[in-house]
Short mmCIF file of C-alpha atoms in Angstrom, two decimals:
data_model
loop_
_atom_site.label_atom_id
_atom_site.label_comp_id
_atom_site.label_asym_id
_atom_site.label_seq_id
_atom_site.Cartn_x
_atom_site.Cartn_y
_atom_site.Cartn_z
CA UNK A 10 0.00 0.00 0.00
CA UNK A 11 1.72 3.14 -1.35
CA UNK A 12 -0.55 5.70 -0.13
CA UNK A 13 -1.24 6.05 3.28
CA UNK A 14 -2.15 9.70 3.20
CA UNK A 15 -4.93 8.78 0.91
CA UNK A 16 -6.21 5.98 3.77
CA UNK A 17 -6.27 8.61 6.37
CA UNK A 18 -8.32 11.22 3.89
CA UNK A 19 -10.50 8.35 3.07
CA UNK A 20 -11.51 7.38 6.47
CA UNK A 21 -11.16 11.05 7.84
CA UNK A 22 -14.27 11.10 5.12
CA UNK A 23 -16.14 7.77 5.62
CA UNK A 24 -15.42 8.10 9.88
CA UNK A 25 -15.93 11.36 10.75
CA UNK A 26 -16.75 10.58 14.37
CA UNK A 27 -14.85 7.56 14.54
CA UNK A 28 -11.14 9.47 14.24
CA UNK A 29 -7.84 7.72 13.77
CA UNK A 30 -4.55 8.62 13.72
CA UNK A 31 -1.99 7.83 10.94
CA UNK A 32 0.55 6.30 13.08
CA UNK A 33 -3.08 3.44 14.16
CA UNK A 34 -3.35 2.96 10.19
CA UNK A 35 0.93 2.75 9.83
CA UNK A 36 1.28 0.22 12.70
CA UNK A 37 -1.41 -2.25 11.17
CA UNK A 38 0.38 -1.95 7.76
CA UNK A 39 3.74 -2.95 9.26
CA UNK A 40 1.91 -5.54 11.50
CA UNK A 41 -0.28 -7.28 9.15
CA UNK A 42 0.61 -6.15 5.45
CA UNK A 43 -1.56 -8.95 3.62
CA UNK A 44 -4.51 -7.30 5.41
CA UNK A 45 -4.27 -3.68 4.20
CA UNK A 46 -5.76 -3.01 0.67
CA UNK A 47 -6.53 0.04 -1.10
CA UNK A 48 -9.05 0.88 -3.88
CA UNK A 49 -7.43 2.95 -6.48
CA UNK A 50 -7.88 4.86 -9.33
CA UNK A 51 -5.51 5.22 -12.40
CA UNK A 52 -3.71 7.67 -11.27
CA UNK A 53 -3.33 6.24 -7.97
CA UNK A 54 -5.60 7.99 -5.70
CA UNK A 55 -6.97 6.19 -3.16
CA UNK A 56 -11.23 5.87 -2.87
CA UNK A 57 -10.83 3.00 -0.57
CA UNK A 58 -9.48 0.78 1.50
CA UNK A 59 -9.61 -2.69 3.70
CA UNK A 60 -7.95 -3.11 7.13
CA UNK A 61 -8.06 -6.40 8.84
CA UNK A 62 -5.78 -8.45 11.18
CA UNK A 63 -5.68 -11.48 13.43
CA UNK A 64 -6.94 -10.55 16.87
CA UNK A 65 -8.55 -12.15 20.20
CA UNK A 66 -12.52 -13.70 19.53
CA UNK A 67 -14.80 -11.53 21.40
CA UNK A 68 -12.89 -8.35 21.59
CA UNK A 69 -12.17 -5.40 19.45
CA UNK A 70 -9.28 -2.71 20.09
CA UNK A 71 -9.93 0.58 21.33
CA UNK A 72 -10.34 3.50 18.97
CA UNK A 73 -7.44 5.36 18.00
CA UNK A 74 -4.94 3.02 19.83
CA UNK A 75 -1.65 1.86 18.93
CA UNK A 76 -1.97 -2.48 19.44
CA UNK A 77 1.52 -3.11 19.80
CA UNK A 78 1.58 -6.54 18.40
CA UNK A 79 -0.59 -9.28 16.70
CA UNK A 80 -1.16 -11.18 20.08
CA UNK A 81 -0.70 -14.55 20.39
CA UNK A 82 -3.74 -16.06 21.25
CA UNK A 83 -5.83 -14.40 18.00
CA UNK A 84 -8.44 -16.14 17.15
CA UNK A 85 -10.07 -14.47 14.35
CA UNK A 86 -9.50 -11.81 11.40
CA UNK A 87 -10.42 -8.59 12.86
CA UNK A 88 -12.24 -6.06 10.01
CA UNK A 89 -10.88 -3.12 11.37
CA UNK A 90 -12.10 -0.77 8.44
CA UNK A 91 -13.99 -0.98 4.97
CA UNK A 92 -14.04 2.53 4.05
CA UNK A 93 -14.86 4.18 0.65
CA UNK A 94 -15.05 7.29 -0.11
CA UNK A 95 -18.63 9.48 -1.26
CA UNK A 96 -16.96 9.14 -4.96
CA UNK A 97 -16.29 5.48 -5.07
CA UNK A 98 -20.01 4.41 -3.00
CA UNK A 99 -22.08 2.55 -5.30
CA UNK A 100 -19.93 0.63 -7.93
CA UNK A 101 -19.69 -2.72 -5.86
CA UNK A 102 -16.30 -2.13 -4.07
CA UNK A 103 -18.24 -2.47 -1.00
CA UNK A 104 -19.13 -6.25 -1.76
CA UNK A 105 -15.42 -6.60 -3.38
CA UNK A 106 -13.92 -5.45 -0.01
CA UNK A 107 -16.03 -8.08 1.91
CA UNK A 108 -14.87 -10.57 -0.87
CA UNK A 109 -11.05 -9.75 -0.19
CA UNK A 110 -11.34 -10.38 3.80
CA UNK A 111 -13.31 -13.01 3.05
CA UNK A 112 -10.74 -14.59 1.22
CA UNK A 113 -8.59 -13.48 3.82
CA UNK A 114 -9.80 -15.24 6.33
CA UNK A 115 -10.12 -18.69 3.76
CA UNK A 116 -6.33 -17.63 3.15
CA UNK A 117 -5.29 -17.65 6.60
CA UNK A 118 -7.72 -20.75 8.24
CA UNK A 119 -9.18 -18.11 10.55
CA UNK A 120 -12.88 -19.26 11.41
CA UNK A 121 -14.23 -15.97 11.39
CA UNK A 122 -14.07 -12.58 11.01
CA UNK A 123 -15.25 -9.77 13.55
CA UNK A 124 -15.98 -6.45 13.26
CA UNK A 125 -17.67 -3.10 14.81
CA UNK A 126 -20.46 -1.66 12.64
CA UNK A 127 -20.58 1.97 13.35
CA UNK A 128 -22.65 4.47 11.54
CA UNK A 129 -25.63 2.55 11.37
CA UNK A 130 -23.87 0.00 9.31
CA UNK A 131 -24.69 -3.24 10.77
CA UNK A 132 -27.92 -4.27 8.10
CA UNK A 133 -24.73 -3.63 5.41
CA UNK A 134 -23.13 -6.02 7.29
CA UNK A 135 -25.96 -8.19 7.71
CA UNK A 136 -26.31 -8.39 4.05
CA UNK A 137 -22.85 -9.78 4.06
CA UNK A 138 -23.86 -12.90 6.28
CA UNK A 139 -22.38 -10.92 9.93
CA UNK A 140 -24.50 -11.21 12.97
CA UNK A 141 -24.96 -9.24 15.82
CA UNK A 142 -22.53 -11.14 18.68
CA UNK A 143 -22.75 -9.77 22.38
CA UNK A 144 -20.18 -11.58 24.46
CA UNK A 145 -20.00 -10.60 27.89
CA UNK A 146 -18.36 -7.23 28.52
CA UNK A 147 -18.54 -6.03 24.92
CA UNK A 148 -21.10 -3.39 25.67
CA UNK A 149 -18.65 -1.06 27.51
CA UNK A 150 -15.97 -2.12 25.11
CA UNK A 151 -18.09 -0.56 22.57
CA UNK A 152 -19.02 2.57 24.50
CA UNK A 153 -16.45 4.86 22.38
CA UNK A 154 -17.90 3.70 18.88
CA UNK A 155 -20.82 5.10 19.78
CA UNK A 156 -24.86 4.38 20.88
CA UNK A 157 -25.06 2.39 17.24
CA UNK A 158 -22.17 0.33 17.46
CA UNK A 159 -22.45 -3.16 16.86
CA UNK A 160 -19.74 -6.04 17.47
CA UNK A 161 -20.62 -8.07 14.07
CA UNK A 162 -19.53 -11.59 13.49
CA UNK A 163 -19.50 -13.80 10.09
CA UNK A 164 -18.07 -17.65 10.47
CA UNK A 165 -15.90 -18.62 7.58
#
């Protein structure tokens, strides 16, 4: 992935109440490179992009937080971000992102991926084959997503 400014504008775009810093997006790259895709155009600017990486079932990782390290007892592929920008929403990149974590996931032998709907996004992902999943304590995990946030799951 070449462009990591165009990630942040992207998702400074798509997750406007949901802010990360570069150095979040930057640490996943280096951590998990076969997880971090971008949707580009010709002249490579980026309208998209794909973050997932292995991480513990039942948990997601605070906003805005560096994670240090893949841990060692992950579980599943994490869907940290699909994110497109107003330009690219509506030409199927969408269901091609799910695709490529999807594959992903097949790729890696994960059983499943996990994810935090946020901006009312969970029938998207519902439409994708994720459920709603409420293991114990995720409620106050989810507290700084937000009063929609949903901790999604899809089996693989």
């Amino acid at each position: 992935m070449a462009d990591l400014e165009g990630v942040v504008a992207v998702a400074a775009e798509a997750f406007r109440d949901h802010f990360e810093d570069r150095v979040c997006f930057a640490e996943r790259l280096t951590l998990y490179p076969q997880g971090c895709r971008a949707l580009a155009e010709p002249d490579g600017s980026v309208r998209g992009y794909v973050f997932a990486y292995p991480w513990r079932a039942d948990s997601a990782p605070a906003l805005n937080s560096l994670i240090g390290a893949i841990p060692a007892d992950a579980a599943v592929l994490y869907l940290h971000d699909l994110a497109l920008s107003r330009a690219a929403r509506g030409g199927g990149h969408g269901r091609s992102g799910v695709e490529t974590v999807i594959d992903l996931a097949r790729e890696g032998d994960w059983p499943a991926i996990t994810l935090v709907a946020v901006n009312d996004a969970a029938a998207f992902w519902a439409r994708h084959g994720f459920a709603v999943a409420d293991p114990p304590g995720m409620t106050e995990k989810l507290a700084s997503y937000g009063p929609d946030a949903r901790y999604m799951e899809r089996r693989v």
